[in-house]
Short mmCIF file of C-alpha atoms in Angstrom, two decimals:
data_model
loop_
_atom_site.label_atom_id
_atom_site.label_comp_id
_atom_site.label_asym_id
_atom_site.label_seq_id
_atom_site.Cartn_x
_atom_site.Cartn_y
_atom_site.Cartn_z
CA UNK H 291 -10.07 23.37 3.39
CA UNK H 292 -7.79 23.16 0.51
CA UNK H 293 -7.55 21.41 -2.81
CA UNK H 294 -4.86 18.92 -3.06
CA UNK H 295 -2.62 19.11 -6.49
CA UNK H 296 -0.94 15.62 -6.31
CA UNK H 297 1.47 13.45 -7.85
CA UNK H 298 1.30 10.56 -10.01
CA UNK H 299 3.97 7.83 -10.04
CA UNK H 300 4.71 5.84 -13.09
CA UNK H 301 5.68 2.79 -11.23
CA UNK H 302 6.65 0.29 -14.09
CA UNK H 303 3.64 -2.12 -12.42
CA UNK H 304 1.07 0.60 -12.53
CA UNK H 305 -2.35 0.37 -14.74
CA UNK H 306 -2.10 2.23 -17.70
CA UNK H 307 -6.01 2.81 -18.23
CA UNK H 308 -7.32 2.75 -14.08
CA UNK H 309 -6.29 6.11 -12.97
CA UNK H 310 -6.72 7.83 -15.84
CA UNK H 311 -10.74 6.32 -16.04
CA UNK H 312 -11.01 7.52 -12.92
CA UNK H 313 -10.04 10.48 -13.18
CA UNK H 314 -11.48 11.15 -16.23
CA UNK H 315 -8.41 11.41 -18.70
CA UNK H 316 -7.22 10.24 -21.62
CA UNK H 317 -4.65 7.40 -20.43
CA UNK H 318 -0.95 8.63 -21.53
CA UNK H 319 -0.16 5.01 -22.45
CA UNK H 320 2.39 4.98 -19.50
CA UNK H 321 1.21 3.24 -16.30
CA UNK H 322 0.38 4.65 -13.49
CA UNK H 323 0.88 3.36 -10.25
CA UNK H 324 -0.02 5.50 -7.72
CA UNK H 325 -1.14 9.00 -6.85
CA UNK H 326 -0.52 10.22 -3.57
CA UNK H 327 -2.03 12.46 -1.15
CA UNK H 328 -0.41 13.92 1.96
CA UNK H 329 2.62 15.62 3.33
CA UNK H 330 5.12 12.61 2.41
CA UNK H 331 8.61 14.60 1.48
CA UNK H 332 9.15 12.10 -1.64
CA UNK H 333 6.09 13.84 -3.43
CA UNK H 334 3.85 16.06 -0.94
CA UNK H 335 0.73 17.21 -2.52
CA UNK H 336 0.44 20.69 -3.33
CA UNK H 337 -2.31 23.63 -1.95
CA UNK H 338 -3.18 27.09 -2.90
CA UNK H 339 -5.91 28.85 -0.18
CA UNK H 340 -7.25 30.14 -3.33
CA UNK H 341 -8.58 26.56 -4.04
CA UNK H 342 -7.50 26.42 -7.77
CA UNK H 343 -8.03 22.77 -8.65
CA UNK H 344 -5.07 20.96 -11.14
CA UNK H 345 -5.10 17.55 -11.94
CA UNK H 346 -3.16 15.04 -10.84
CA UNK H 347 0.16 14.73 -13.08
CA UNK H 348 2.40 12.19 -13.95
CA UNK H 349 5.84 12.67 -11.71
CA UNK H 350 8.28 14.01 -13.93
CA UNK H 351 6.53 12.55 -16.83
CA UNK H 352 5.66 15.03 -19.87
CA UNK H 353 2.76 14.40 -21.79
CA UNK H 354 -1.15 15.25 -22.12
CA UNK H 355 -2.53 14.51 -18.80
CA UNK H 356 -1.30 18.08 -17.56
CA UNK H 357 -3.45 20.76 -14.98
CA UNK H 358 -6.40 21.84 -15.41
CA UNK H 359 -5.26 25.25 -15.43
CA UNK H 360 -1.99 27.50 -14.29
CA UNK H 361 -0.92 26.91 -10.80
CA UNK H 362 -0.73 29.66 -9.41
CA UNK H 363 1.71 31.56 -7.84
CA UNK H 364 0.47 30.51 -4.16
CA UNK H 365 0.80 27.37 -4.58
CA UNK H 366 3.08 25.43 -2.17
CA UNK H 367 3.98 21.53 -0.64
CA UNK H 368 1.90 20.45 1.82
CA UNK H 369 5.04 19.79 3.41
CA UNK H 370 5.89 23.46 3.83
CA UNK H 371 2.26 24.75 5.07
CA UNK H 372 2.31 22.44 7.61
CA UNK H 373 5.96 22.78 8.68
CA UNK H 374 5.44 26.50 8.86
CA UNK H 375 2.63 26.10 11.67
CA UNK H 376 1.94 22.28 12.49
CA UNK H 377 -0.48 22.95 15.58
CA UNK H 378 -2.95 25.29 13.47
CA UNK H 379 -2.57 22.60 11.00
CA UNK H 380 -2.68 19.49 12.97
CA UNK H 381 -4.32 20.01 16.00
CA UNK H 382 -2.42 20.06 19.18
CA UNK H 383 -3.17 16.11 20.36
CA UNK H 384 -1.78 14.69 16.46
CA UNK H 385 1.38 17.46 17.22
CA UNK H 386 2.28 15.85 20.84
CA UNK H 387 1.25 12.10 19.92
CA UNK H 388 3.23 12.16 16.16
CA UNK H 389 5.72 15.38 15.96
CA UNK H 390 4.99 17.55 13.69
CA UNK H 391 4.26 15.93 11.01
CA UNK H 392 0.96 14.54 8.96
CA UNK H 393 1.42 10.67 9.79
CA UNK H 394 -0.26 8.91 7.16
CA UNK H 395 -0.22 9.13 3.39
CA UNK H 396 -3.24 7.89 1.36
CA UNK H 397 -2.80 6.87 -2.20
CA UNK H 398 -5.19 5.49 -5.36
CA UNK H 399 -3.29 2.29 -6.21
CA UNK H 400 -3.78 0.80 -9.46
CA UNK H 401 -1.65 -1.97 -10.18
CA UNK H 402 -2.12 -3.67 -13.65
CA UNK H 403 1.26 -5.91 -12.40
CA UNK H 404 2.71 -7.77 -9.67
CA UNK H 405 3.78 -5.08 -7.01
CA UNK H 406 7.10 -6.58 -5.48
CA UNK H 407 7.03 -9.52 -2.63
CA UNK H 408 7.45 -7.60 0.36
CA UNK H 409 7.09 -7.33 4.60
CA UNK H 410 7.30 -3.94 6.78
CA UNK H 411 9.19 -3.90 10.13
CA UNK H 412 7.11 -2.96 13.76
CA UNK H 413 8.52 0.72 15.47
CA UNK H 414 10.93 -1.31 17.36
CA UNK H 415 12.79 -2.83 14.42
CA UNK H 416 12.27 0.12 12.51
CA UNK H 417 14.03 2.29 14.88
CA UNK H 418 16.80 -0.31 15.29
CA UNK H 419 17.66 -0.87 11.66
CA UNK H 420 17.58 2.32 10.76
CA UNK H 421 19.91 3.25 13.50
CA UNK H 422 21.95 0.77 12.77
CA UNK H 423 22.60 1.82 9.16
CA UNK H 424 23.25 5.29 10.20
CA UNK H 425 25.79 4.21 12.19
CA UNK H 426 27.56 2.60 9.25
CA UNK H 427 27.18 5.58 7.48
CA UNK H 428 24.82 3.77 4.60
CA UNK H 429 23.79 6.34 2.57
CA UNK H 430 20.19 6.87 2.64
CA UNK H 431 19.68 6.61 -1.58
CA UNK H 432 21.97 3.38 -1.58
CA UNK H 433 20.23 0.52 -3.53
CA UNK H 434 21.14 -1.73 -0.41
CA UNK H 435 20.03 0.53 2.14
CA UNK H 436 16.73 -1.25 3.99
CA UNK H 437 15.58 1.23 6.54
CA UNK H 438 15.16 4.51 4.89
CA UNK H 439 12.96 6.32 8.18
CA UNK H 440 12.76 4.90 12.03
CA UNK H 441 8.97 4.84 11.71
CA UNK H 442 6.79 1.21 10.93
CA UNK H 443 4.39 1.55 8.09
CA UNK H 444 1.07 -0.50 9.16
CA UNK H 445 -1.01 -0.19 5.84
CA UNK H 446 -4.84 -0.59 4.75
CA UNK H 447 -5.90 -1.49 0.87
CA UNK H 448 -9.88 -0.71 0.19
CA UNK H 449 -10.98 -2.35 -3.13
CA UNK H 450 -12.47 0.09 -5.83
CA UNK H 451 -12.54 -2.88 -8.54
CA UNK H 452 -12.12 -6.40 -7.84
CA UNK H 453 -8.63 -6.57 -6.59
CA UNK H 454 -6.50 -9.63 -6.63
CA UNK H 455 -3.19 -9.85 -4.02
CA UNK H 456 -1.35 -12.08 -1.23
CA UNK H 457 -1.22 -12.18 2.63
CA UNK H 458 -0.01 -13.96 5.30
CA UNK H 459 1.73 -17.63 4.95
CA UNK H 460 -0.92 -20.07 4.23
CA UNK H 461 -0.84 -23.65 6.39
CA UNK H 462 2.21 -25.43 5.33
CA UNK H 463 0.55 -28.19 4.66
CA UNK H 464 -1.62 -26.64 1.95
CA UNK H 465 1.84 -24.83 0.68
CA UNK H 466 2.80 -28.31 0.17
CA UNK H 467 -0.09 -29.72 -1.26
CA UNK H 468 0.05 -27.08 -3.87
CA UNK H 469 3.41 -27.43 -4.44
CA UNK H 470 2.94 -31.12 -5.40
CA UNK H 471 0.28 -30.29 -6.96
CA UNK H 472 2.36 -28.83 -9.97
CA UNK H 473 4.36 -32.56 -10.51
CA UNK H 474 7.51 -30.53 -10.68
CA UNK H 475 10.36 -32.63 -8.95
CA UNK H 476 12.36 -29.82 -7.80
CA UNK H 477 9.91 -28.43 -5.83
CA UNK H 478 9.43 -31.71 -3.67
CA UNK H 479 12.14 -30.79 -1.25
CA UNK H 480 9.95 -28.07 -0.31
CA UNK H 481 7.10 -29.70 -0.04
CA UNK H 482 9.03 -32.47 2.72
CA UNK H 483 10.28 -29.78 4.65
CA UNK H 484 6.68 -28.31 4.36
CA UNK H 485 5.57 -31.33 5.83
CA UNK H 486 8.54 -32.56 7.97
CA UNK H 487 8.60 -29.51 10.32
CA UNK H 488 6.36 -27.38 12.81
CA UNK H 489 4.63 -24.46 11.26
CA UNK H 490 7.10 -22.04 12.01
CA UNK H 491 10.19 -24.08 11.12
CA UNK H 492 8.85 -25.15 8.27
CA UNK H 493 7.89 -21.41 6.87
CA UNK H 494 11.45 -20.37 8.14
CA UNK H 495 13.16 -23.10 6.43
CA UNK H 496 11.24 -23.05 3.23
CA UNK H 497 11.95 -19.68 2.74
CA UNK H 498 14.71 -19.57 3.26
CA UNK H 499 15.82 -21.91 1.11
CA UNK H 500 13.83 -20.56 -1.94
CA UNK H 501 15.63 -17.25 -1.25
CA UNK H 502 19.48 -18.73 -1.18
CA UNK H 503 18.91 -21.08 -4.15
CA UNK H 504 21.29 -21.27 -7.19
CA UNK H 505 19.55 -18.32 -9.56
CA UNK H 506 20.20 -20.90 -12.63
CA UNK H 507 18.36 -23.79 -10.82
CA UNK H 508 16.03 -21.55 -9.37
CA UNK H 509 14.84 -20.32 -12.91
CA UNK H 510 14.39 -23.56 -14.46
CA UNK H 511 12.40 -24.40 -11.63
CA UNK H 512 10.24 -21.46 -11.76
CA UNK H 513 9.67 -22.29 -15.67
CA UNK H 514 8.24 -25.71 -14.92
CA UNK H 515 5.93 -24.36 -12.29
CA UNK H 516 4.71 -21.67 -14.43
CA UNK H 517 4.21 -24.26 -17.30
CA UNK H 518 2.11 -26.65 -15.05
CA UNK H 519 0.37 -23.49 -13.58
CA UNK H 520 -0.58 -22.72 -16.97
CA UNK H 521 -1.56 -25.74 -17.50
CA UNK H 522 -3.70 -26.75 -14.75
CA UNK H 523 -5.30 -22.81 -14.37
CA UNK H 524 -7.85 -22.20 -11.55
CA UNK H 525 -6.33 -22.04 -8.32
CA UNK H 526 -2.69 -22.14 -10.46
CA UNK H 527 -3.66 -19.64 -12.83
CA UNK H 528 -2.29 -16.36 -10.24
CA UNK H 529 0.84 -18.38 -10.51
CA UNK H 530 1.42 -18.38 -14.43
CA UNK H 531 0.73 -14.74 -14.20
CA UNK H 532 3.14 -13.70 -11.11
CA UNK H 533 5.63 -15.74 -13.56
CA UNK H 534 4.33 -14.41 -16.86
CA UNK H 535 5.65 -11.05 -15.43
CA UNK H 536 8.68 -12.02 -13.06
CA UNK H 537 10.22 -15.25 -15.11
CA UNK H 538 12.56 -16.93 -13.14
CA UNK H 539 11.87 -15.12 -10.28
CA UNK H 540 12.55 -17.22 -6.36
CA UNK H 541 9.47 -14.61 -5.75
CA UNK H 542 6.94 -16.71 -8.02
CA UNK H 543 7.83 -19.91 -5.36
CA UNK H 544 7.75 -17.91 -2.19
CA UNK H 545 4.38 -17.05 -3.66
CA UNK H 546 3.01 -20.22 -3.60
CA UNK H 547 3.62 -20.22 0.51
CA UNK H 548 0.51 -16.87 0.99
CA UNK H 549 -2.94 -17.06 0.74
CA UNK H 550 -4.19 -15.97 -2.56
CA UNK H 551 -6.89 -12.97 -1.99
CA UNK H 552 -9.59 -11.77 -4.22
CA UNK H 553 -11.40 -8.54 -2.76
CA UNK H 554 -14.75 -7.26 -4.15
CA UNK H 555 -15.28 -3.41 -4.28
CA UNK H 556 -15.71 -2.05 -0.41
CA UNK H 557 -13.78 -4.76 1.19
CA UNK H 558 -10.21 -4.45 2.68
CA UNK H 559 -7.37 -6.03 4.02
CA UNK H 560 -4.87 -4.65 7.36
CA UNK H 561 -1.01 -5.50 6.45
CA UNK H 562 0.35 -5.02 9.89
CA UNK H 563 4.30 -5.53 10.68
CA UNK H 564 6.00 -8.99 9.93
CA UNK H 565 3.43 -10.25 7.00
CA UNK H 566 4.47 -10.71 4.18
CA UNK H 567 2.15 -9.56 1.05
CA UNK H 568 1.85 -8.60 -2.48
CA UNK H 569 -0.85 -6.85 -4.35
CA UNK H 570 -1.39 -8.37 -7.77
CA UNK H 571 -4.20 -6.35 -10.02
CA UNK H 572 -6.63 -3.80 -9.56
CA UNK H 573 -7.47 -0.38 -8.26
CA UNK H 574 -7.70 0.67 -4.11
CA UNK H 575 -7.40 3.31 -1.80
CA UNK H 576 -4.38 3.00 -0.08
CA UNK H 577 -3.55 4.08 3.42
CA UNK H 578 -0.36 3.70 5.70
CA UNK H 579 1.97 5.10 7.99
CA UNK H 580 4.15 7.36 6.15
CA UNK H 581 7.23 5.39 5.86
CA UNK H 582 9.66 4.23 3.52
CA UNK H 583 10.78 1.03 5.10
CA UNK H 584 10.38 -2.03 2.50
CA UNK H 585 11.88 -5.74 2.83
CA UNK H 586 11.46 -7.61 -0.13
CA UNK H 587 10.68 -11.12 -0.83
CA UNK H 588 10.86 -11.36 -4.45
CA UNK H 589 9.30 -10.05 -8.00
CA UNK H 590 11.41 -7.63 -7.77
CA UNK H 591 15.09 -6.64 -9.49
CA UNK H 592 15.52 -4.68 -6.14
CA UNK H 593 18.17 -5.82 -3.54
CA UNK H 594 16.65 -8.80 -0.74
CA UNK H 595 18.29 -8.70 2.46
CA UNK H 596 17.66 -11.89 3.32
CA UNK H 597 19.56 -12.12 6.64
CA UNK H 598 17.28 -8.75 7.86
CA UNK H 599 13.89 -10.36 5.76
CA UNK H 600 14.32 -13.41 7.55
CA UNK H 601 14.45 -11.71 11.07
CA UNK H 602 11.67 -9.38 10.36
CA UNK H 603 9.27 -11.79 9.12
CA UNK H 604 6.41 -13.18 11.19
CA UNK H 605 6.85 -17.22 10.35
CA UNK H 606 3.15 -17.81 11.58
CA UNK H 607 -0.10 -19.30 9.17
CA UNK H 608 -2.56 -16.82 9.54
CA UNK H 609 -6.14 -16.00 7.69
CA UNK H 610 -6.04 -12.66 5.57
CA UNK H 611 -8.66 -11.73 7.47
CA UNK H 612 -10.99 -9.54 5.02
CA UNK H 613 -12.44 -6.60 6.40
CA UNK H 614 -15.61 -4.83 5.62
CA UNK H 615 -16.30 -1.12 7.32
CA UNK H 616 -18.26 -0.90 10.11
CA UNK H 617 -21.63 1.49 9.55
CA UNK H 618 -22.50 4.35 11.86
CA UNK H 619 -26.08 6.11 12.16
CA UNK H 620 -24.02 9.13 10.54
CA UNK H 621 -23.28 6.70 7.46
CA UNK H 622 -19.64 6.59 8.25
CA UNK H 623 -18.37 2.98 7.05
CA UNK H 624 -15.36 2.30 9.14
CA UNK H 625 -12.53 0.23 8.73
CA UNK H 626 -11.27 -0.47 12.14
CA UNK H 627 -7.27 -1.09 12.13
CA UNK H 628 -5.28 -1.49 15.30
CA UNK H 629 -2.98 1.35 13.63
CA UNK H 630 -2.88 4.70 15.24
CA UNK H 631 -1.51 6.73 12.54
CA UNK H 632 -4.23 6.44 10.47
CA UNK H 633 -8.29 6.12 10.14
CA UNK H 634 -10.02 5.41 7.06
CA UNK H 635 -13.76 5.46 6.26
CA UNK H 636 -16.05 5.72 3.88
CA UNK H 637 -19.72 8.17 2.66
CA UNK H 638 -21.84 6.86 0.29
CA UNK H 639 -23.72 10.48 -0.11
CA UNK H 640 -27.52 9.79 -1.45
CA UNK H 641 -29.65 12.87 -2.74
CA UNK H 642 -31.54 14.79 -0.67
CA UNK H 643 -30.33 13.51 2.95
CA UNK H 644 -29.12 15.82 5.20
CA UNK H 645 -25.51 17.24 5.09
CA UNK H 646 -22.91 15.34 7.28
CA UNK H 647 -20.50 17.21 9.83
CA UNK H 648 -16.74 16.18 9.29
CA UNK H 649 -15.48 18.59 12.12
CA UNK H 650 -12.95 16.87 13.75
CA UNK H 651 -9.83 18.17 16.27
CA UNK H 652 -7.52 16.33 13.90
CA UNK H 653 -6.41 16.74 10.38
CA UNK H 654 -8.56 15.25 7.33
CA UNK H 655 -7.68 14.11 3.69
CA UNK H 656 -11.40 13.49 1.84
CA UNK H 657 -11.05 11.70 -1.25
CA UNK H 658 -13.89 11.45 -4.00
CA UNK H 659 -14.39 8.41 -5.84
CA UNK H 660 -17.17 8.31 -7.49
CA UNK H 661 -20.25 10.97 -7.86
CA UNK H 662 -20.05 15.08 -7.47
CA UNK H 663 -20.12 15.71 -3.35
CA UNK H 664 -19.90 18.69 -1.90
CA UNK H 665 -17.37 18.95 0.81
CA UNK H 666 -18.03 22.74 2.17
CA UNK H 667 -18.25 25.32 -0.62
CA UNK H 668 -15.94 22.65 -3.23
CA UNK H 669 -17.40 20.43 -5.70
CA UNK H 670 -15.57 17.40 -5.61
CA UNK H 671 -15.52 15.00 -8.66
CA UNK H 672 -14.07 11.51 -8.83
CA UNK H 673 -9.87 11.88 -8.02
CA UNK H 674 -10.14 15.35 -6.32
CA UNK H 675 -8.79 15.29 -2.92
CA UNK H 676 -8.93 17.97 0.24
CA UNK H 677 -6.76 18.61 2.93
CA UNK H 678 -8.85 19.46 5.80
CA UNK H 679 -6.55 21.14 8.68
CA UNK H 680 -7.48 20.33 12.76
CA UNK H 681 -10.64 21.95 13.85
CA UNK H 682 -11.99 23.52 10.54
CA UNK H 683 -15.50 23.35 10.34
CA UNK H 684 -16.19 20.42 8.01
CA UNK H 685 -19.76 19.31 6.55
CA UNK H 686 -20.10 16.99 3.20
CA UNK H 687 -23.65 16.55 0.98
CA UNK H 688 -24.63 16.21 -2.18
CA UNK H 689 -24.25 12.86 -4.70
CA UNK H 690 -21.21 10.57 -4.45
CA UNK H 691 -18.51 8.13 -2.51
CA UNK H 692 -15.72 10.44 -0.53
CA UNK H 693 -13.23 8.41 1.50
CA UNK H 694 -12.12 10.32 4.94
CA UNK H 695 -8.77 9.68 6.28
CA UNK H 696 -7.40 11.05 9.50
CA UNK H 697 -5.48 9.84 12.90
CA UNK H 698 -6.07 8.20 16.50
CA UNK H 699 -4.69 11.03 18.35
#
């Protein structure tokens, strides 16, 4: 197995303490967002077979959270190693079932902001849009480019602190009585329509008109909410902060129409194609299908397709549906997903029990969170990662959380 070098991104809604107390560091005073682990061309991680560990380090980003040591001269993208021989790396079944390719990316995702209002297309749509753009000719690093891959990107979010976020349209008629709640007149024509309509015409319509409002009209409304938000706090309070960060943003409205989440450490939540979502605050491990393709909502100064957002989203109330993993007499903890591309569980190592085999026929990204396991000859401390290629022999001991990602194949 190999020690992953990876890449943080300095997202402006990133943490500026969670990674870094994770990992150990003295926090930059920058945020950071993200730090991801896999083959994903935008920032692959990096591996020597000599197993030098670095730290992770801000993406493009000078300053004192730098490696460990030199990387040495072997070091290369994941990307490449696995380009240069994707069955040895892989495994035959994930070659034939995904290309050759790893298929999932998992991340550590601390968000000390509102990430943007968003909703991911299914294969189908992917494939279509991004076709479809081609065909015009959009270039792929245009602002109002939507699809950048064909591929969907199904994603999972595991809670390592309490982690706040939104999924799924709530019942209308709770968007509504929220809504009036707040004793903001300009919000009542939602609230009718909330109430005048079936569930999906009302979502549709609602949105929709939120998203094609006047800006200037739309801003003074979004100030009154976020007073009265302020003002009234519990339930409200997630409303005065989206707004606190996004003033005047449609998105702080549209927000008002998902179910407000709060996840405690170990539980999870599945954002499959069509739902729309936001993650507000805290830190996770972060899996998904490694893909690009985005549709925004709001809290964001990004471009909104709202023609394409409109016919991707799922117009359906639905519960958020929590998930807790599933416990094997190996210890695994299992997060079931209907996803393919990717399998997430979880080790809580104790002292003393017997060492765990990891073997699998498919490749493996281990993540440590918390403790010193041993994941074959490596010591693994909280932040350090392994890529695990198809078929090495694979056993894990000693003190500590690790997190095990792989495919369905």
């Amino acid at each position: 197995m190999d020690r992953l070098s990876n890449t943080v991104r300095p997202y402006a809604w990133g943490s500026t303490t969670a990674i870094p107390a994770l990992l150990g560091v003295a926090p930059t005073g920058e945020p950071q967002a993200e730090v991801w682990m896999g083959a994903h061309p935008g920032a692959p991680s990096r591996i020597s077979r000599t197993g030098t560990r670095t730290a992770a380090t801000p993406d493009a980003t000078p300053g004192p959270q730098q490696p460990l040591t030199e990387q040495p001269a072997t070091e290369q993208p994941l990307t490449d190693v696995i380009a240069a021989d994707p069955v040895a790396e892989l495994g035959p079944a994930t070659v034939e079932k995904f290309g050759p390719r790893l298929p999932f990316l998992l991340k550590l995702l601390a968000a000390g902001a509102p990430l943007s209002l968003q909703v991911h297309p299914d294969l189908a749509q992917a494939q279509r849009g991004y076709a479809d753009e081609e065909r015009r000719s959009v270039p792929i690093d245009a602002p109002h480019r939507t699809y950048k891959d064909a591929n969907h990107k199904p994603e999972l979010i595991c809670a390592l602190t309490p982690f706040d976020g939104l999924c799924g349209f709530r019942r209308p008629v709770e968007a509504a009585e929220a809504m009036e709640a707040l004793g903001v007149d300009s919000l009542k024509p939602y609230a009718d329509l909330l109430r005048a309509h079936p569930e999906e015409a009302a979502l549709r319509e609602v949105l929709t008109a939120i998203l094609t409002a006047d800006p200037a009209q739309m801003a003074e409304t979004v100030t009154a909410a976020a007073a009265a938000a302020e003002r009234l706090g519990g339930p409200y309070a997630p409303y005065a902060r989206i707004a606190h960060h996004f003033p005047g943003d449609a998105g702080v409205i549209a927000a008002m129409l998902l179910n407000y989440v709060q996840l405690q450490p170990g539980e999870a939540l599945f954002l499959g194609a069509g739902v729309p979502h936001a993650y507000l605050d805290g830190l996770g491990v972060e899996i998904m299908a490694n893909s690009d393709n985005v549709l925004r909502c709001g809290l964001t100064p990004k471009h909104i397709d709202v023609p394409e957002l409109l016919r991707i989203v799922r117009f359906e109330a639905t519960e958020p549906g929590i998930l807790r993993p599933e416990a094997s007499p190996s210890g695994e903890e299992l997060y079931e997903t209907p996803a393919d591309e990717f399998r997430l569980s979880r080790f809580d190592l104790s002292p003393g029990a017997d060492p765990v085999d990891l073997t699998a026929a498919t490749p493996q990204i281990l993540l440590c969170t918390a403790g010193a396991p041993r994941a074959g000859d490596l010591v693994l401390v909280p932040g350090d990662s392994v890529f695990v290629p198809a078929g090495e022999t694979t056993e894990v001991s000693g003190t500590g959380t690790l997190f095990r990602s792989t495919v369905v194949a």
